[in-house]
PDB file of C-alpha atoms and ligand atoms in Angstrom:
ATOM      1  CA  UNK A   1       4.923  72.246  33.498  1.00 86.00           C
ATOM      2  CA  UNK A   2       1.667  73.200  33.178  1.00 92.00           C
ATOM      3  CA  UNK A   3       2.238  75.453  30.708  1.00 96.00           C
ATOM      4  CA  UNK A   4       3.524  72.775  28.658  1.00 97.00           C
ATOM      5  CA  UNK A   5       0.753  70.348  29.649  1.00 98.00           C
ATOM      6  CA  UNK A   6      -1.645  73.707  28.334  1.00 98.00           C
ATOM      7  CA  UNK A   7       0.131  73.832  24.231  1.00 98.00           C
ATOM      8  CA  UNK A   8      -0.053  69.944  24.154  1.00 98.00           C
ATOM      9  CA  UNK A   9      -3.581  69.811  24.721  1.00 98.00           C
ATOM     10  CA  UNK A  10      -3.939  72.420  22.424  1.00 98.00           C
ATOM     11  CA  UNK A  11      -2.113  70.455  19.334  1.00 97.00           C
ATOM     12  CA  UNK A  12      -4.347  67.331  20.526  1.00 98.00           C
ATOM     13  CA  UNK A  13      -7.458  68.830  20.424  1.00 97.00           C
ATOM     14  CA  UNK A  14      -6.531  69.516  16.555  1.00 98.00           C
ATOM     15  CA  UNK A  15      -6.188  65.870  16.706  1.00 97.00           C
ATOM     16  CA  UNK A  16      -9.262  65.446  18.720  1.00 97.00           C
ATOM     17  CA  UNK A  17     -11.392  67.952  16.039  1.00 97.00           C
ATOM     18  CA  UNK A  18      -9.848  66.232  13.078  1.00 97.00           C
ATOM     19  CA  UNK A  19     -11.363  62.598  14.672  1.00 97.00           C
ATOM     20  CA  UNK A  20     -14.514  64.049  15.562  1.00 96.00           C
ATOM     21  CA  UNK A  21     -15.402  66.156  12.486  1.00 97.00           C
ATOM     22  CA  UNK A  22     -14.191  62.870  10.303  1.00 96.00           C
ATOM     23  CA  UNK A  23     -15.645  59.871  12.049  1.00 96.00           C
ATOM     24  CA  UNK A  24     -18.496  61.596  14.687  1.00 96.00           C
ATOM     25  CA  UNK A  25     -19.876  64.899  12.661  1.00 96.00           C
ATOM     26  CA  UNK A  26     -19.416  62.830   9.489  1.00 97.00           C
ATOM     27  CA  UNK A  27     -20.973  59.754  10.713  1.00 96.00           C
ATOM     28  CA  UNK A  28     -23.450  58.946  13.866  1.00 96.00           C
ATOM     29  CA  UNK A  29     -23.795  62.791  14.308  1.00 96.00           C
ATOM     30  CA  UNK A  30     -24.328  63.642  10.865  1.00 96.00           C
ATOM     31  CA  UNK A  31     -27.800  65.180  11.226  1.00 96.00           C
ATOM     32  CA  UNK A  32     -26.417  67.833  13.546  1.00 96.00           C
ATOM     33  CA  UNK A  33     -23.655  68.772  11.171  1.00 96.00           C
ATOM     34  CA  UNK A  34     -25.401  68.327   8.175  1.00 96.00           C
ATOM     35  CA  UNK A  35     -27.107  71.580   7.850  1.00 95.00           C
ATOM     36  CA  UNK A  36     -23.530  73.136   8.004  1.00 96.00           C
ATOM     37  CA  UNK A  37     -22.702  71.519   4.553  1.00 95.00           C
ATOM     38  CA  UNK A  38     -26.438  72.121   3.203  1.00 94.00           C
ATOM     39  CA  UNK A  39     -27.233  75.464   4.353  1.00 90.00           C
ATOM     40  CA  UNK A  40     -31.047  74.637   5.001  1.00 89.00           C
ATOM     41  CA  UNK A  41     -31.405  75.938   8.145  1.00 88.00           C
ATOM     42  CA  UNK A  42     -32.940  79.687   7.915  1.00 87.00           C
ATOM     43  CA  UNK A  43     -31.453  82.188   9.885  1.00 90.00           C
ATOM     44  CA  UNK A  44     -28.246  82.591  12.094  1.00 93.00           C
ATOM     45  CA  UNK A  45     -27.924  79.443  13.956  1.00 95.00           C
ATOM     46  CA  UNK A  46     -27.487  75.857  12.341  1.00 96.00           C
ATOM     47  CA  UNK A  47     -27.980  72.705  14.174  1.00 95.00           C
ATOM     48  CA  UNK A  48     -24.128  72.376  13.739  1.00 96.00           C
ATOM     49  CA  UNK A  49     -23.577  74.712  16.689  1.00 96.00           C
ATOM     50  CA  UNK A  50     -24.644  72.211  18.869  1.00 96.00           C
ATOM     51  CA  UNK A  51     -21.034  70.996  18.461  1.00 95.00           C
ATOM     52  CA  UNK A  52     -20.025  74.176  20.043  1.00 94.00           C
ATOM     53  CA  UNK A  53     -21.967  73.009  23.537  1.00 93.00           C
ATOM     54  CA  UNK A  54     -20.700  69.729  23.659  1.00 92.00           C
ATOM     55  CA  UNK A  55     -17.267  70.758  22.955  1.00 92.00           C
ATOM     56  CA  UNK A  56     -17.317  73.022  25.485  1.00 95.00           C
ATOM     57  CA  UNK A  57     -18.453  70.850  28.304  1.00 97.00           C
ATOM     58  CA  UNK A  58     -14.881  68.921  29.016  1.00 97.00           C
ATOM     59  CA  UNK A  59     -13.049  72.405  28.828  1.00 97.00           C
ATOM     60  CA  UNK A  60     -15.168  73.843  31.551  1.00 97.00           C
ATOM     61  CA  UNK A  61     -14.831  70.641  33.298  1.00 97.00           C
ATOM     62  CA  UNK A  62     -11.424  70.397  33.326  1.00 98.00           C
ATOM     63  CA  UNK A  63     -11.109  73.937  34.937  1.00 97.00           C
ATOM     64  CA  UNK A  64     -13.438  73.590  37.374  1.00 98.00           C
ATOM     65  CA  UNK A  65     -12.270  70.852  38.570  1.00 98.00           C
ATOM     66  CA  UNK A  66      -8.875  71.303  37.970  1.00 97.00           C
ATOM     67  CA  UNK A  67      -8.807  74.581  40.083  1.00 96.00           C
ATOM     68  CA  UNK A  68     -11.748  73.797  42.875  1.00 97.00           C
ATOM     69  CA  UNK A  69      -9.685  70.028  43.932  1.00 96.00           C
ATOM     70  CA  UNK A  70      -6.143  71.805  43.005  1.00 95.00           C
ATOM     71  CA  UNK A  71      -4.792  69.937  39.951  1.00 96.00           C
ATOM     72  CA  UNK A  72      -2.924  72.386  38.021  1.00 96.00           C
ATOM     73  CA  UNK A  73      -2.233  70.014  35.477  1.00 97.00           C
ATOM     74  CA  UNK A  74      -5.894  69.333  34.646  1.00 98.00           C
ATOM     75  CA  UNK A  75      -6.823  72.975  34.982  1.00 98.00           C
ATOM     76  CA  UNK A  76      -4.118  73.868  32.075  1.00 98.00           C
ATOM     77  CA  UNK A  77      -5.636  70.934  29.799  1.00 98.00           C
ATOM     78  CA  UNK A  78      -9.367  72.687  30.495  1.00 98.00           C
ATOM     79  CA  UNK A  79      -7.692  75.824  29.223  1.00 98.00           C
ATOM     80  CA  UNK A  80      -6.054  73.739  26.584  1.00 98.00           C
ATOM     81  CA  UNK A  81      -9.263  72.742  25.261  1.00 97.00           C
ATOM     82  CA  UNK A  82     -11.067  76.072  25.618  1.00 97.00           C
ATOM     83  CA  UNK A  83      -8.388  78.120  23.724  1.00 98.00           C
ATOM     84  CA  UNK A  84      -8.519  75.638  20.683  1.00 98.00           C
ATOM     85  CA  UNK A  85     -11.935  76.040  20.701  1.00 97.00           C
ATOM     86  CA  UNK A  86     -11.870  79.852  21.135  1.00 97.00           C
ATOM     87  CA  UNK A  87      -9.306  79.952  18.014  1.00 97.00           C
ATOM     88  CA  UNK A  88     -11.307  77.193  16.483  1.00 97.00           C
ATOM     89  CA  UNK A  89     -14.185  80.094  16.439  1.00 96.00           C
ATOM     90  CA  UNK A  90     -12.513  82.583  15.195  1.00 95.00           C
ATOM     91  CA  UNK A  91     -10.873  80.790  12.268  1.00 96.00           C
ATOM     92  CA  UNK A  92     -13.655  78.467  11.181  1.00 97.00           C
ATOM     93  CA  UNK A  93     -16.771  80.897  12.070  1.00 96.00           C
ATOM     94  CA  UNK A  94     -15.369  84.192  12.127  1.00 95.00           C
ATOM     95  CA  UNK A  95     -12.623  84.155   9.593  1.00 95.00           C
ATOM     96  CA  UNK A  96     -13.938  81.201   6.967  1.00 96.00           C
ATOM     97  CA  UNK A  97     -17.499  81.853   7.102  1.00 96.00           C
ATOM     98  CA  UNK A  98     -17.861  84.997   8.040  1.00 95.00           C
ATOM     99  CA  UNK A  99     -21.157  84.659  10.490  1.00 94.00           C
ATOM    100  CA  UNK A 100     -19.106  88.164  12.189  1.00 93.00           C
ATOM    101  CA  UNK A 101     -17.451  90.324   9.816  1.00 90.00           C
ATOM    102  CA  UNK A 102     -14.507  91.433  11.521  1.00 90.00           C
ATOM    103  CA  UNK A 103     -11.714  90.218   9.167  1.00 81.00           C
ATOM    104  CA  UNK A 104     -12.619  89.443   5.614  1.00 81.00           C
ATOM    105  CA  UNK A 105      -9.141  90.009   4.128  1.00 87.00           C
ATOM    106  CA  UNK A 106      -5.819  88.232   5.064  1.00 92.00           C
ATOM    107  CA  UNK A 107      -2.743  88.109   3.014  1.00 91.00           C
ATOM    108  CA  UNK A 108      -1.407  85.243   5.233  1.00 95.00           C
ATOM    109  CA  UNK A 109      -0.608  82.324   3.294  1.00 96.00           C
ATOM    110  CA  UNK A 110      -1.248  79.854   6.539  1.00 96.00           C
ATOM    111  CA  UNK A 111      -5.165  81.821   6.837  1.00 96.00           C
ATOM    112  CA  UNK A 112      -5.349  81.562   3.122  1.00 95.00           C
ATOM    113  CA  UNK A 113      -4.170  78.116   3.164  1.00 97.00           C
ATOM    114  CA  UNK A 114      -6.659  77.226   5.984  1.00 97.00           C
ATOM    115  CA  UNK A 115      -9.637  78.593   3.902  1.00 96.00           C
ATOM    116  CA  UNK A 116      -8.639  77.066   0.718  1.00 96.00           C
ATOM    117  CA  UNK A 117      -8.319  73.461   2.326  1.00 97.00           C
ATOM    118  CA  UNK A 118     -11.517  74.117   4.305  1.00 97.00           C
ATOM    119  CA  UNK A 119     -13.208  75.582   1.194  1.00 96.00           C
ATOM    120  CA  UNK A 120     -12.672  71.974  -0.522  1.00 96.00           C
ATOM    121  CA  UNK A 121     -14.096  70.373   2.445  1.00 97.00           C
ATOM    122  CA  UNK A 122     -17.644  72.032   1.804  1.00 96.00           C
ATOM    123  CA  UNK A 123     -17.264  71.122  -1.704  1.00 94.00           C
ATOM    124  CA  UNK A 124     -18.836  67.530  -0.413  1.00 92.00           C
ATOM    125  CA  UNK A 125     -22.631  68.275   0.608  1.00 90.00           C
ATOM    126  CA  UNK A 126     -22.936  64.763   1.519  1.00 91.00           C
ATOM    127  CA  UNK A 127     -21.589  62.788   5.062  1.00 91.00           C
ATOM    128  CA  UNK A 128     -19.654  60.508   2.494  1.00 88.00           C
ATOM    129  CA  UNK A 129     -17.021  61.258   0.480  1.00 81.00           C
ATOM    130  CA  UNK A 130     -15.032  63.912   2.781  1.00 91.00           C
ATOM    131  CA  UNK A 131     -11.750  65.756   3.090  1.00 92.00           C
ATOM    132  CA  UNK A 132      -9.660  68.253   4.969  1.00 95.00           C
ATOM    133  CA  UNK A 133     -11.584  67.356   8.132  1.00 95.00           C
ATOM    134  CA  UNK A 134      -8.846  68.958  10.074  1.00 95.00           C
ATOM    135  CA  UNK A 135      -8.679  72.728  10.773  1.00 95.00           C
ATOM    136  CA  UNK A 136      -5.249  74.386  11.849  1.00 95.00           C
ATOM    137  CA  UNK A 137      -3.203  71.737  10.618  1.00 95.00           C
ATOM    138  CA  UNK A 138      -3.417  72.445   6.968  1.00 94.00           C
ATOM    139  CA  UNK A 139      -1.963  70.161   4.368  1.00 94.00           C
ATOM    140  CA  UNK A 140       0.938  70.938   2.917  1.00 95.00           C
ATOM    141  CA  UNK A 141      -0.410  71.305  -0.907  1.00 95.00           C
ATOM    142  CA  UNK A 142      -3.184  74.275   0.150  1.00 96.00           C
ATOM    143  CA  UNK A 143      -0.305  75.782   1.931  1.00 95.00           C
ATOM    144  CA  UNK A 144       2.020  75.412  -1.648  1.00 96.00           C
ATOM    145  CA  UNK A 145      -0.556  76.764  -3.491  1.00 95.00           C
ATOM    146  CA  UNK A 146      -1.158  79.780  -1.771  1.00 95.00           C
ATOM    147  CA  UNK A 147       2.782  80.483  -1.329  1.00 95.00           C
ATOM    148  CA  UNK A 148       2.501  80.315  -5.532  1.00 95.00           C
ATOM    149  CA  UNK A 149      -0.479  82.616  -5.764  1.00 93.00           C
ATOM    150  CA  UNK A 150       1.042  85.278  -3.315  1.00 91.00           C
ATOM    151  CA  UNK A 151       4.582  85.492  -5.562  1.00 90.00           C
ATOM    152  CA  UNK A 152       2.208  86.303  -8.691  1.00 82.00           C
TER     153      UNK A 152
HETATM  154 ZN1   ZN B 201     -18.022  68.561   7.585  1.00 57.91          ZN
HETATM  155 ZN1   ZN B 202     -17.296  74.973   7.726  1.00 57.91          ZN
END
């Protein structure tokens, strides 16, 4: 049970980072996330990674909670949260933009696919005008064309 309550929440939160990044980042929160799209901000940290805080605040919720007042069910949707957000990390910061270098090279056509669509979303430098707002739920045609560049 709660491991199944623990891979829904998972899948959700791609739902939940897909809303947020379109309608939140891209919209009333824009001048947080802006400086991820413009790269104006010197040095290591970007205003951006305030996103990182606030999305970690319900996941350690949940598990405290969950586990001090004994609701399994609400612990394994804390851990839910915090694993996307772990792999979130490592695919977005570590793998995509490479603030850590400890995997440039993949010749996985879902990793590739991932970059390529979220390659296109940085295309836009502006808060209008956006796509691939998702992460690990890539569309279909980044994942096509990366099948047809591995056969050549
Ligand atoms: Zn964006
Ligand atoms: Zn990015």
């Amino acid at each position: 049970m709660a491991v199944l309550v623990f891979i829904l929440t998972f899948f959700f939160m791609e739902g939940v980072a897909w809303f947020t990044h379109k309608y939140v980042m891209h919209g009333l929160l824009w001048n947080l996330h802006e400086d991820h799209h413009t790269h104006t901000n010197p040095g290591f940290f970007e205003r951006n990674d305030a996103f990182f805080l606030i999305f970690a605040v319900p996941g350690i919720l949940c598990t405290v909670l969950g586990s001090s007042l004994g609701f399994p069910a609400l612990f394994a949707i804390g851990l839910g949260i915090t694993a996307y957000g772990f792999c979130y990390f490592l695919v977005h910061d570590v793998f995509i933009h490479q603030r850590f270098k400890w995997l440039r090279k993949t010749d996985n056509v879902y990793f590739r696919a991932i970059r390529r669509a979220h390659k296109k979303h940085h295309k836009h430098l502006s808060k209008e005008d956006g796509e691939c707002f998702g992460m690990l739920l890539v569309p279909y045609k980044y994942l096509k064309a990366e099948i047809e560049a591995s056969r050549k």
